[in-house]
């Protein structure tokens, strides 16, 4: 009984101490949970803060882009431009009229940009104040006719751009490629994006046959190039190389490269390098060579023409020319991948360089990564718009040869009326044609000011630097003739 009395309190103390230890463990666990929750929240908030910072940078860049557009509009644009405006264009002496909305319906093209109204005051004019383009009127008319038909066509029955549109269709960006169709171009851009090259393709060389001399004249020293070849049998094959082609016999070089087939009887595919990356491309003066797997030369295109291929072979092997003649070339195009002034590079302050979220719950990771991808797409859109805007400005400048309507020459060639810039006729120096329009003889051909009509007087006033635009309208409204201008 005495022993029982002694052990009873001790057992109770042990139980009490055990209970206290358990409660302390619970409290410690609660503390750890609280600390981990705070750490989790801090980490999540830190990630969100990074996303918000990137969002602010992209928004700032977007606002700068919009400010640039407003600046252009204020300096050169027509604030009253409307899709219902009737735009008159003097193209090589032929007056062609169309609704502004018809001319601008293909958004993102140089053609639409020229007539959008954003560069209205910058475009050259003839004496009657019409937009003047020193281009082929037949090809321009074919484009306008195509756009007019397109504007009234159903989405299920769209017209095709006629061959009569010729080189102007390429010049105005209406035909992005002679080799690739829209789906093939999209697939190529998808493959480039997989390699971290999500940029704009700029054509730097094209030909219906390959010339090593011409190729290196246009492409030597240019990094990040894409070569696309269409063969006479319909095969469309090519390759991308981050390393520039040198045109020198220097042998193997490292490059971030891949090959691709856009069209074949087995479909389209991309072939990654699976050999030594130091032998991705081979430099010599005969043409581009992707590691014995794709070589473009003046005799044609060879595919896996030698032993020891450097690229994935399973599908390329079916196209091998090892025991037969090279594929004949129907057309070749070379593009430079333009990364919007390299702003997509990882070390650029404008790039979204945040790694995807992986340390949170699946639901939180999904939500955060969805915003991350949205930011990257927004940045790509801003970059594409920036590039497009600068190319538009540059293109309009190429049309702006002269805004002096007195530099225009109206000709009657075998009954066909033509109009062009005198500077165009004088491009081939020392030629008979150029001599007919030099300064010494041209003064004898200029019509007397006394014969000017009110429209010609207004056109002359428009051509004067520093004279307000409304001055020409005042002269035209009052029907001031050449004789009255001299008296004034």
CSV table of C-alpha atoms in Angstrom, one decimal:
chain,number,residue,atom,x,y,z
A,1,UNK,CA,0.0,0.0,0.0
A,2,UNK,CA,2.9,2.4,0.9
A,3,UNK,CA,4.5,1.6,-2.5
A,4,UNK,CA,1.3,2.2,-4.3
A,5,UNK,CA,0.9,5.5,-2.5
A,6,UNK,CA,4.4,6.5,-3.6
A,7,UNK,CA,4.1,5.4,-7.3
A,8,UNK,CA,0.8,7.1,-7.8
A,9,UNK,CA,2.0,10.7,-7.6
A,10,UNK,CA,5.1,9.9,-9.7
A,11,UNK,CA,3.0,8.3,-12.4
A,12,UNK,CA,0.7,11.4,-12.4
A,13,UNK,CA,3.7,13.7,-12.7
A,14,UNK,CA,5.1,11.6,-15.6
A,15,UNK,CA,1.8,11.7,-17.4
A,16,UNK,CA,1.5,15.5,-16.7
A,17,UNK,CA,5.1,16.0,-18.1
A,18,UNK,CA,4.3,13.8,-21.1
A,19,UNK,CA,1.1,15.8,-21.8
A,20,UNK,CA,3.1,19.0,-21.5
A,21,UNK,CA,5.8,17.8,-23.9
A,22,UNK,CA,3.0,16.8,-26.4
A,23,UNK,CA,1.5,20.2,-26.1
A,24,UNK,CA,4.9,21.8,-26.5
A,25,UNK,CA,5.4,19.8,-29.7
A,26,UNK,CA,2.0,20.9,-31.0
A,27,UNK,CA,2.9,24.5,-30.2
A,28,UNK,CA,6.3,24.1,-32.0
A,29,UNK,CA,4.5,22.5,-34.9
A,30,UNK,CA,2.1,25.5,-35.0
A,31,UNK,CA,5.0,27.8,-34.9
A,32,UNK,CA,6.7,26.0,-37.8
A,33,UNK,CA,3.5,26.0,-39.8
A,34,UNK,CA,3.1,29.7,-39.2
A,35,UNK,CA,6.7,30.4,-40.2
A,36,UNK,CA,6.4,28.2,-43.3
A,37,UNK,CA,3.1,29.8,-44.2
A,38,UNK,CA,4.7,33.2,-43.9
A,39,UNK,CA,7.7,32.0,-46.0
A,40,UNK,CA,5.3,30.6,-48.5
A,41,UNK,CA,3.4,33.8,-48.7
A,42,UNK,CA,6.6,35.9,-48.9
A,43,UNK,CA,7.8,33.6,-51.8
A,44,UNK,CA,4.4,33.9,-53.5
A,45,UNK,CA,4.3,37.6,-53.1
A,46,UNK,CA,7.8,38.0,-54.3
A,47,UNK,CA,6.9,36.0,-57.5
A,48,UNK,CA,3.8,38.2,-58.0
A,49,UNK,CA,5.9,41.3,-57.5
A,50,UNK,CA,8.2,40.2,-60.2
A,51,UNK,CA,5.3,39.6,-62.5
A,52,UNK,CA,3.8,43.0,-61.7
A,53,UNK,CA,7.2,44.6,-62.4
A,54,UNK,CA,7.3,43.0,-65.8
A,55,UNK,CA,3.8,44.0,-66.5
A,56,UNK,CA,4.7,47.6,-65.7
A,57,UNK,CA,7.7,47.5,-68.1
A,58,UNK,CA,5.6,46.1,-70.9
A,59,UNK,CA,2.8,48.7,-70.2
A,60,UNK,CA,5.4,51.5,-70.3
A,61,UNK,CA,6.7,50.2,-73.6
A,62,UNK,CA,3.2,49.9,-75.0
A,63,UNK,CA,2.5,53.5,-74.0
A,64,UNK,CA,5.8,54.6,-75.6
A,65,UNK,CA,4.6,52.9,-78.8
A,66,UNK,CA,1.2,54.6,-78.7
A,67,UNK,CA,3.0,57.9,-78.1
A,68,UNK,CA,5.1,57.3,-81.2
A,69,UNK,CA,2.0,56.6,-83.2
A,70,UNK,CA,0.4,59.8,-81.9
A,71,UNK,CA,3.6,61.8,-82.8
A,72,UNK,CA,3.5,60.4,-86.3
A,73,UNK,CA,-0.2,61.2,-86.6
A,74,UNK,CA,0.3,64.8,-85.5
A,75,UNK,CA,3.3,65.4,-87.8
A,76,UNK,CA,2.2,63.5,-90.9
A,77,UNK,CA,-1.3,62.1,-90.4
A,78,UNK,CA,-4.8,63.2,-91.5
A,79,UNK,CA,-6.9,63.4,-88.3
A,80,UNK,CA,-10.1,63.2,-90.3
A,81,UNK,CA,-9.1,60.1,-92.3
A,82,UNK,CA,-12.2,57.8,-92.6
A,83,UNK,CA,-12.7,54.3,-94.2
A,84,UNK,CA,-15.3,56.0,-96.4
A,85,UNK,CA,-12.8,58.5,-97.9
A,86,UNK,CA,-12.3,58.3,-101.7
A,87,UNK,CA,-8.5,58.1,-102.2
A,88,UNK,CA,-7.2,59.2,-105.6
A,89,UNK,CA,-3.8,57.8,-106.6
A,90,UNK,CA,-1.8,58.9,-109.7
A,91,UNK,CA,0.2,55.8,-110.3
A,92,UNK,CA,2.6,56.3,-113.2
A,93,UNK,CA,0.2,58.6,-114.9
A,94,UNK,CA,-3.0,56.6,-114.4
A,95,UNK,CA,-5.5,57.9,-111.9
A,96,UNK,CA,-6.9,55.1,-109.8
A,97,UNK,CA,-9.6,55.7,-107.1
A,98,UNK,CA,-10.8,53.5,-104.3
A,99,UNK,CA,-12.3,53.8,-100.8
A,100,UNK,CA,-9.7,54.1,-98.0
A,101,UNK,CA,-11.4,51.1,-96.2
A,102,UNK,CA,-10.9,49.0,-99.3
A,103,UNK,CA,-7.2,49.9,-99.6
A,104,UNK,CA,-6.5,49.3,-95.9
A,105,UNK,CA,-8.4,46.1,-95.2
A,106,UNK,CA,-5.3,44.0,-95.1
A,107,UNK,CA,-4.0,45.1,-91.7
A,108,UNK,CA,-0.3,44.8,-91.0
A,109,UNK,CA,0.8,45.2,-94.7
A,110,UNK,CA,2.8,48.1,-96.1
A,111,UNK,CA,0.0,48.7,-98.6
A,112,UNK,CA,-2.5,49.3,-95.8
A,113,UNK,CA,-0.1,51.5,-93.9
A,114,UNK,CA,0.6,53.8,-96.9
A,115,UNK,CA,-3.1,54.6,-97.3
A,116,UNK,CA,-4.1,54.5,-93.6
A,117,UNK,CA,-4.0,58.3,-93.3
A,118,UNK,CA,-1.1,58.1,-90.8
A,119,UNK,CA,1.4,59.3,-93.4
A,120,UNK,CA,-1.0,61.4,-95.5
A,121,UNK,CA,1.1,64.6,-95.5
A,122,UNK,CA,4.3,62.8,-96.2
A,123,UNK,CA,3.2,61.1,-99.4
A,124,UNK,CA,4.4,62.7,-102.7
A,125,UNK,CA,1.7,64.5,-104.7
A,126,UNK,CA,1.1,65.5,-108.3
A,127,UNK,CA,0.0,69.0,-109.4
A,128,UNK,CA,-3.6,68.2,-108.7
A,129,UNK,CA,-2.9,67.1,-105.1
A,130,UNK,CA,-3.4,63.4,-105.7
A,131,UNK,CA,-1.0,60.8,-104.2
A,132,UNK,CA,1.7,60.1,-106.7
A,133,UNK,CA,3.4,56.7,-106.9
A,134,UNK,CA,6.2,56.2,-109.4
A,135,UNK,CA,5.2,52.6,-109.9
A,136,UNK,CA,3.7,50.3,-112.5
A,137,UNK,CA,0.0,51.3,-113.0
A,138,UNK,CA,-1.0,47.8,-114.3
A,139,UNK,CA,0.3,46.0,-111.2
A,140,UNK,CA,-1.2,48.6,-108.9
A,141,UNK,CA,-4.6,48.4,-110.6
A,142,UNK,CA,-4.5,44.6,-110.2
A,143,UNK,CA,-3.9,45.0,-106.5
A,144,UNK,CA,-6.8,47.5,-106.1
A,145,UNK,CA,-9.1,45.2,-108.1
A,146,UNK,CA,-8.2,42.3,-105.9
A,147,UNK,CA,-8.9,44.3,-102.7
A,148,UNK,CA,-12.2,45.6,-104.1
A,149,UNK,CA,-13.3,42.0,-104.8
A,150,UNK,CA,-11.9,40.9,-101.4
A,151,UNK,CA,-14.1,43.5,-99.6
A,152,UNK,CA,-17.3,42.0,-101.0
A,153,UNK,CA,-16.3,38.3,-100.8
A,154,UNK,CA,-17.5,35.8,-98.2
A,155,UNK,CA,-14.9,34.2,-95.9
A,156,UNK,CA,-15.6,30.8,-97.5
A,157,UNK,CA,-14.9,32.1,-101.0
A,158,UNK,CA,-11.9,34.5,-100.9
A,159,UNK,CA,-10.3,35.6,-104.1
A,160,UNK,CA,-6.6,35.0,-104.8
A,161,UNK,CA,-4.1,37.7,-105.6
A,162,UNK,CA,-3.6,37.7,-109.4
A,163,UNK,CA,-0.3,37.2,-111.0
A,164,UNK,CA,-0.7,40.6,-112.7
A,165,UNK,CA,0.0,42.1,-109.3
A,166,UNK,CA,3.6,41.2,-110.0
A,167,UNK,CA,6.5,42.6,-108.0
A,168,UNK,CA,4.3,45.3,-106.4
A,169,UNK,CA,2.5,42.6,-104.3
A,170,UNK,CA,5.9,41.7,-102.8
A,171,UNK,CA,7.0,45.3,-102.4
A,172,UNK,CA,3.8,46.1,-100.4
A,173,UNK,CA,4.0,43.0,-98.3
A,174,UNK,CA,0.9,41.4,-99.7
A,175,UNK,CA,2.8,38.2,-100.6
A,176,UNK,CA,5.1,37.3,-97.7
A,177,UNK,CA,6.9,34.5,-99.6
A,178,UNK,CA,7.1,32.9,-103.0
A,179,UNK,CA,8.1,29.6,-101.4
A,180,UNK,CA,6.1,29.3,-98.2
A,181,UNK,CA,2.3,29.5,-97.9
A,182,UNK,CA,0.7,30.9,-94.7
A,183,UNK,CA,0.5,27.6,-92.9
A,184,UNK,CA,4.1,26.7,-93.7
A,185,UNK,CA,5.3,30.1,-92.6
A,186,UNK,CA,3.4,29.7,-89.3
A,187,UNK,CA,5.0,26.3,-88.7
A,188,UNK,CA,8.5,27.7,-89.3
A,189,UNK,CA,7.8,30.4,-86.8
A,190,UNK,CA,6.6,27.8,-84.3
A,191,UNK,CA,9.9,25.8,-84.7
A,192,UNK,CA,11.9,29.0,-84.3
A,193,UNK,CA,10.0,29.9,-81.1
A,194,UNK,CA,10.8,26.4,-79.7
A,195,UNK,CA,14.5,27.3,-80.2
A,196,UNK,CA,14.1,30.7,-78.4
A,197,UNK,CA,14.0,32.6,-81.7
A,198,UNK,CA,10.5,34.1,-81.6
A,199,UNK,CA,11.2,37.0,-83.9
A,200,UNK,CA,10.3,38.7,-87.2
A,201,UNK,CA,11.5,37.1,-90.5
A,202,UNK,CA,13.1,39.7,-92.8
A,203,UNK,CA,13.8,38.6,-96.4
A,204,UNK,CA,17.4,39.3,-97.3
A,205,UNK,CA,17.9,37.2,-100.4
A,206,UNK,CA,15.7,35.4,-103.0
A,207,UNK,CA,16.3,33.9,-106.4
A,208,UNK,CA,14.9,31.3,-108.8
A,209,UNK,CA,18.4,29.7,-109.0
A,210,UNK,CA,21.2,29.6,-106.5
A,211,UNK,CA,24.4,31.6,-107.0
A,212,UNK,CA,27.1,31.4,-104.4
A,213,UNK,CA,28.4,34.8,-105.3
A,214,UNK,CA,24.9,36.4,-104.8
A,215,UNK,CA,24.2,34.4,-101.7
A,216,UNK,CA,27.3,35.5,-99.9
A,217,UNK,CA,26.9,39.1,-101.2
A,218,UNK,CA,23.6,39.3,-99.3
A,219,UNK,CA,24.1,36.9,-96.4
A,220,UNK,CA,27.8,36.9,-95.5
A,221,UNK,CA,28.3,37.8,-91.9
A,222,UNK,CA,24.6,37.9,-91.1
A,223,UNK,CA,23.7,35.9,-87.9
A,224,UNK,CA,20.4,34.1,-87.3
A,225,UNK,CA,19.5,33.2,-90.8
A,226,UNK,CA,16.8,30.8,-92.2
A,227,UNK,CA,17.3,29.2,-95.6
A,228,UNK,CA,14.2,27.9,-97.4
A,229,UNK,CA,14.4,26.1,-100.7
A,230,UNK,CA,11.7,24.8,-103.0
A,231,UNK,CA,12.8,22.1,-105.4
A,232,UNK,CA,11.6,21.3,-108.8
A,233,UNK,CA,9.8,18.2,-107.5
A,234,UNK,CA,7.9,20.2,-104.8
A,235,UNK,CA,10.0,19.4,-101.8
A,236,UNK,CA,10.4,22.4,-99.4
A,237,UNK,CA,13.5,22.0,-97.2
A,238,UNK,CA,15.8,24.4,-95.3
A,239,UNK,CA,17.7,25.1,-92.1
A,240,UNK,CA,18.3,27.7,-89.4
A,241,UNK,CA,21.8,28.7,-88.2
A,242,UNK,CA,22.7,31.1,-85.5
A,243,UNK,CA,26.2,31.4,-86.8
A,244,UNK,CA,26.8,33.6,-89.8
A,245,UNK,CA,28.0,32.2,-93.1
A,246,UNK,CA,31.4,33.4,-94.1
A,247,UNK,CA,31.9,32.4,-97.7
A,248,UNK,CA,35.4,31.2,-96.8
A,249,UNK,CA,36.9,27.7,-96.7
A,250,UNK,CA,37.3,27.5,-93.0
A,251,UNK,CA,35.6,24.2,-92.4
A,252,UNK,CA,33.5,23.1,-89.4
A,253,UNK,CA,31.9,25.6,-87.0
A,254,UNK,CA,29.6,25.4,-84.0
A,255,UNK,CA,26.1,26.7,-84.4
A,256,UNK,CA,22.7,26.5,-82.8
A,257,UNK,CA,21.1,25.0,-85.8
A,258,UNK,CA,18.3,22.7,-87.0
A,259,UNK,CA,16.9,21.5,-90.3
A,260,UNK,CA,13.3,21.3,-91.4
A,261,UNK,CA,11.1,20.0,-94.2
A,262,UNK,CA,8.0,22.1,-94.8
A,263,UNK,CA,6.5,20.0,-97.6
A,264,UNK,CA,7.2,16.4,-98.7
A,265,UNK,CA,5.2,13.2,-99.3
A,266,UNK,CA,5.8,12.4,-95.6
A,267,UNK,CA,4.6,15.7,-94.3
A,268,UNK,CA,6.6,18.3,-92.4
A,269,UNK,CA,9.1,17.9,-89.6
A,270,UNK,CA,12.1,19.4,-87.8
A,271,UNK,CA,15.4,17.6,-87.5
A,272,UNK,CA,17.6,18.5,-84.5
A,273,UNK,CA,21.4,18.1,-84.4
A,274,UNK,CA,22.3,14.9,-82.7
A,275,UNK,CA,26.1,14.8,-83.4
A,276,UNK,CA,28.9,17.0,-82.4
A,277,UNK,CA,27.5,20.6,-82.1
A,278,UNK,CA,31.0,21.9,-83.1
A,279,UNK,CA,30.2,20.4,-86.6
A,280,UNK,CA,26.7,21.9,-87.0
A,281,UNK,CA,27.7,23.8,-90.2
A,282,UNK,CA,30.5,23.7,-92.7
A,283,UNK,CA,32.1,26.8,-94.2
A,284,UNK,CA,33.2,26.9,-97.8
A,285,UNK,CA,32.8,29.2,-100.7
A,286,UNK,CA,30.3,27.0,-102.7
A,287,UNK,CA,27.3,27.6,-100.5
A,288,UNK,CA,25.7,26.8,-97.1
A,289,UNK,CA,26.3,23.3,-95.7
A,290,UNK,CA,24.6,21.9,-92.6
A,291,UNK,CA,26.8,19.1,-91.5
A,292,UNK,CA,26.6,16.7,-94.5
A,293,UNK,CA,22.9,16.7,-94.1
A,294,UNK,CA,21.8,19.7,-96.2
A,295,UNK,CA,23.9,21.5,-98.7
A,296,UNK,CA,22.7,24.2,-101.1
A,297,UNK,CA,24.9,24.7,-104.2
A,298,UNK,CA,24.8,25.8,-107.8
A,299,UNK,CA,24.1,22.2,-108.9
A,300,UNK,CA,21.1,21.8,-106.6
A,301,UNK,CA,20.2,20.7,-103.1
A,302,UNK,CA,21.8,17.6,-101.5
A,303,UNK,CA,20.2,15.9,-98.5
A,304,UNK,CA,22.2,13.5,-96.3
A,305,UNK,CA,24.7,13.1,-99.2
A,306,UNK,CA,27.6,11.8,-97.1
A,307,UNK,CA,28.3,9.4,-94.3
A,308,UNK,CA,28.3,10.4,-90.6
A,309,UNK,CA,25.2,12.6,-90.6
A,310,UNK,CA,25.0,15.2,-87.8
A,311,UNK,CA,21.3,15.6,-87.6
A,312,UNK,CA,18.4,13.3,-86.8
A,313,UNK,CA,18.2,10.8,-89.7
A,314,UNK,CA,15.0,8.8,-89.4
A,315,UNK,CA,13.0,11.0,-91.7
A,316,UNK,CA,15.8,12.8,-93.5
A,317,UNK,CA,17.1,9.5,-94.7
A,318,UNK,CA,14.1,9.0,-96.9
A,319,UNK,CA,15.1,12.2,-98.8
A,320,UNK,CA,18.8,11.3,-99.2
A,321,UNK,CA,20.6,12.1,-102.4
A,322,UNK,CA,23.6,10.0,-101.6
A,323,UNK,CA,23.1,7.7,-104.7
A,324,UNK,CA,21.4,10.2,-107.0
A,325,UNK,CA,21.5,13.6,-108.4
A,326,UNK,CA,20.8,16.7,-106.2
A,327,UNK,CA,17.3,18.1,-106.2
A,328,UNK,CA,16.9,20.9,-108.7
A,329,UNK,CA,16.2,24.3,-107.3
A,330,UNK,CA,13.0,26.1,-108.2
A,331,UNK,CA,13.3,29.0,-105.7
A,332,UNK,CA,15.4,29.9,-102.7
A,333,UNK,CA,14.7,32.5,-100.0
A,334,UNK,CA,16.9,33.5,-97.1
A,335,UNK,CA,15.6,35.4,-94.1
A,336,UNK,CA,17.2,37.0,-91.1
A,337,UNK,CA,15.4,36.5,-87.8
A,338,UNK,CA,15.0,40.0,-86.3
A,339,UNK,CA,14.5,40.0,-82.6
A,340,UNK,CA,13.2,43.5,-82.3
A,341,UNK,CA,16.6,45.1,-81.5
A,342,UNK,CA,17.5,42.0,-79.5
A,343,UNK,CA,15.0,42.9,-76.8
A,344,UNK,CA,14.0,39.2,-76.4
A,345,UNK,CA,17.4,38.2,-75.2
A,346,UNK,CA,17.6,37.0,-71.6
A,347,UNK,CA,20.0,39.8,-70.6
A,348,UNK,CA,17.8,42.5,-71.9
A,349,UNK,CA,15.9,44.6,-69.3
A,350,UNK,CA,12.8,44.3,-71.5
A,351,UNK,CA,12.8,40.5,-71.7
A,352,UNK,CA,10.5,38.4,-69.5
A,353,UNK,CA,13.2,36.3,-68.0
A,354,UNK,CA,11.2,34.9,-65.0
A,355,UNK,CA,11.3,31.1,-64.7
A,356,UNK,CA,7.9,29.3,-64.5
A,357,UNK,CA,6.5,28.8,-60.9
A,358,UNK,CA,7.0,25.2,-59.6
A,359,UNK,CA,7.3,25.5,-55.8
A,360,UNK,CA,3.6,26.4,-55.0
A,361,UNK,CA,0.5,24.3,-55.1
A,362,UNK,CA,-0.6,23.1,-58.6
A,363,UNK,CA,-3.4,25.6,-58.7
A,364,UNK,CA,-1.2,28.5,-57.7
A,365,UNK,CA,1.5,27.4,-60.1
A,366,UNK,CA,-1.0,27.2,-62.9
A,367,UNK,CA,-2.4,30.7,-62.2
A,368,UNK,CA,1.0,32.3,-61.9
A,369,UNK,CA,2.4,30.7,-65.0
A,370,UNK,CA,-0.7,31.7,-67.0
A,371,UNK,CA,0.0,35.3,-66.2
A,372,UNK,CA,3.7,34.7,-67.1
A,373,UNK,CA,2.8,33.3,-70.5
A,374,UNK,CA,0.4,36.2,-71.0
A,375,UNK,CA,3.1,38.7,-70.3
A,376,UNK,CA,5.5,37.0,-72.8
A,377,UNK,CA,2.8,37.0,-75.5
A,378,UNK,CA,2.1,40.7,-74.7
A,379,UNK,CA,5.8,41.5,-75.1
A,380,UNK,CA,6.0,39.6,-78.4
A,381,UNK,CA,3.0,41.6,-79.7
A,382,UNK,CA,4.6,44.9,-78.6
A,383,UNK,CA,7.9,43.9,-80.3
A,384,UNK,CA,6.1,42.9,-83.5
A,385,UNK,CA,4.2,46.2,-83.6
A,386,UNK,CA,7.4,48.2,-82.9
A,387,UNK,CA,9.2,46.4,-85.8
A,388,UNK,CA,6.2,46.8,-88.1
A,389,UNK,CA,5.9,50.5,-87.3
A,390,UNK,CA,9.6,51.2,-88.0
A,391,UNK,CA,9.4,49.2,-91.2
A,392,UNK,CA,6.3,51.2,-92.3
A,393,UNK,CA,8.1,54.5,-91.7
A,394,UNK,CA,11.1,53.3,-93.6
A,395,UNK,CA,9.0,52.1,-96.5
A,396,UNK,CA,7.1,55.3,-96.8
A,397,UNK,CA,10.4,57.2,-96.9
A,398,UNK,CA,11.4,55.1,-99.9
A,399,UNK,CA,8.3,56.3,-101.7
A,400,UNK,CA,9.2,59.9,-100.8
A,401,UNK,CA,11.7,60.5,-103.6
A,402,UNK,CA,10.5,64.0,-104.1
A,403,UNK,CA,7.5,66.1,-103.2
A,404,UNK,CA,8.2,68.6,-105.9
A,405,UNK,CA,5.4,68.3,-108.4
A,406,UNK,CA,7.6,70.1,-111.0
A,407,UNK,CA,9.9,67.1,-110.9
A,408,UNK,CA,7.1,65.0,-112.5
A,409,UNK,CA,7.3,64.3,-116.2
A,410,UNK,CA,4.2,63.5,-118.3
A,411,UNK,CA,5.0,61.5,-121.4
A,412,UNK,CA,3.0,60.2,-124.3
A,413,UNK,CA,4.7,57.0,-125.4
A,414,UNK,CA,3.1,55.5,-128.6
A,415,UNK,CA,-0.3,56.8,-127.4
A,416,UNK,CA,0.1,55.7,-123.8
A,417,UNK,CA,0.2,58.5,-121.2
A,418,UNK,CA,2.8,58.0,-118.5
A,419,UNK,CA,4.1,60.0,-115.6
A,420,UNK,CA,7.3,59.6,-113.6
A,421,UNK,CA,9.9,61.5,-111.7
A,422,UNK,CA,12.6,63.1,-113.7
A,423,UNK,CA,15.1,61.7,-111.3
A,424,UNK,CA,13.8,58.2,-112.2
A,425,UNK,CA,14.6,58.8,-115.9
A,426,UNK,CA,18.1,60.0,-115.0
A,427,UNK,CA,19.1,57.0,-112.9
A,428,UNK,CA,21.3,55.5,-115.6
A,429,UNK,CA,23.9,58.2,-115.8
A,430,UNK,CA,25.5,59.1,-119.2
A,431,UNK,CA,22.7,57.3,-121.0
A,432,UNK,CA,20.8,59.0,-123.9
A,433,UNK,CA,17.6,58.9,-121.8
A,434,UNK,CA,19.2,60.6,-118.8
A,435,UNK,CA,20.7,63.3,-121.1
A,436,UNK,CA,17.2,64.2,-122.4
A,437,UNK,CA,16.2,65.2,-118.9
A,438,UNK,CA,19.3,66.8,-117.5
A,439,UNK,CA,19.1,70.3,-116.0
A,440,UNK,CA,20.3,72.1,-119.2
A,441,UNK,CA,17.6,70.6,-121.4
A,442,UNK,CA,14.8,70.3,-118.8
A,443,UNK,CA,14.4,74.0,-118.5
A,444,UNK,CA,13.4,74.1,-122.1
A,445,UNK,CA,10.6,71.5,-121.5
A,446,UNK,CA,8.9,73.0,-118.5
A,447,UNK,CA,5.6,74.5,-119.3
A,448,UNK,CA,5.2,78.3,-118.8
A,449,UNK,CA,3.8,79.3,-115.4
A,450,UNK,CA,1.4,81.5,-117.4
A,451,UNK,CA,-0.4,78.4,-118.6
A,452,UNK,CA,-0.9,76.8,-115.2
A,453,UNK,CA,-4.4,75.9,-114.2
A,454,UNK,CA,-5.7,76.7,-110.6
A,455,UNK,CA,-5.1,73.0,-109.7
A,456,UNK,CA,-1.5,73.3,-110.9
A,457,UNK,CA,-1.0,76.5,-109.0
A,458,UNK,CA,-2.3,74.8,-105.8
A,459,UNK,CA,0.0,71.8,-106.4
A,460,UNK,CA,3.0,74.2,-106.7
A,461,UNK,CA,2.0,75.9,-103.4
A,462,UNK,CA,1.8,72.5,-101.7
A,463,UNK,CA,5.3,71.7,-102.8
A,464,UNK,CA,6.8,74.7,-101.1
A,465,UNK,CA,8.6,74.0,-97.8
A,466,UNK,CA,7.4,76.1,-94.9
A,467,UNK,CA,4.1,77.1,-96.4
A,468,UNK,CA,1.0,76.0,-94.4
A,469,UNK,CA,-1.2,73.3,-96.0
A,470,UNK,CA,-4.2,75.6,-95.9
A,471,UNK,CA,-2.5,78.1,-98.2
A,472,UNK,CA,-2.8,75.8,-101.2
A,473,UNK,CA,-6.5,75.3,-100.4
A,474,UNK,CA,-7.0,79.1,-100.4
A,475,UNK,CA,-5.4,79.4,-103.8
A,476,UNK,CA,-7.5,76.6,-105.1
A,477,UNK,CA,-10.7,77.9,-103.6
A,478,UNK,CA,-10.1,81.3,-105.3
A,479,UNK,CA,-9.1,79.6,-108.6
A,480,UNK,CA,-5.9,81.5,-108.9
A,481,UNK,CA,-4.4,80.9,-112.4
A,482,UNK,CA,-0.7,81.0,-113.5
A,483,UNK,CA,-1.1,84.5,-114.8
A,484,UNK,CA,-2.7,85.7,-111.6
A,485,UNK,CA,0.1,84.0,-109.6
A,486,UNK,CA,2.7,86.0,-111.6
A,487,UNK,CA,0.9,89.2,-110.9
A,488,UNK,CA,0.7,88.4,-107.2
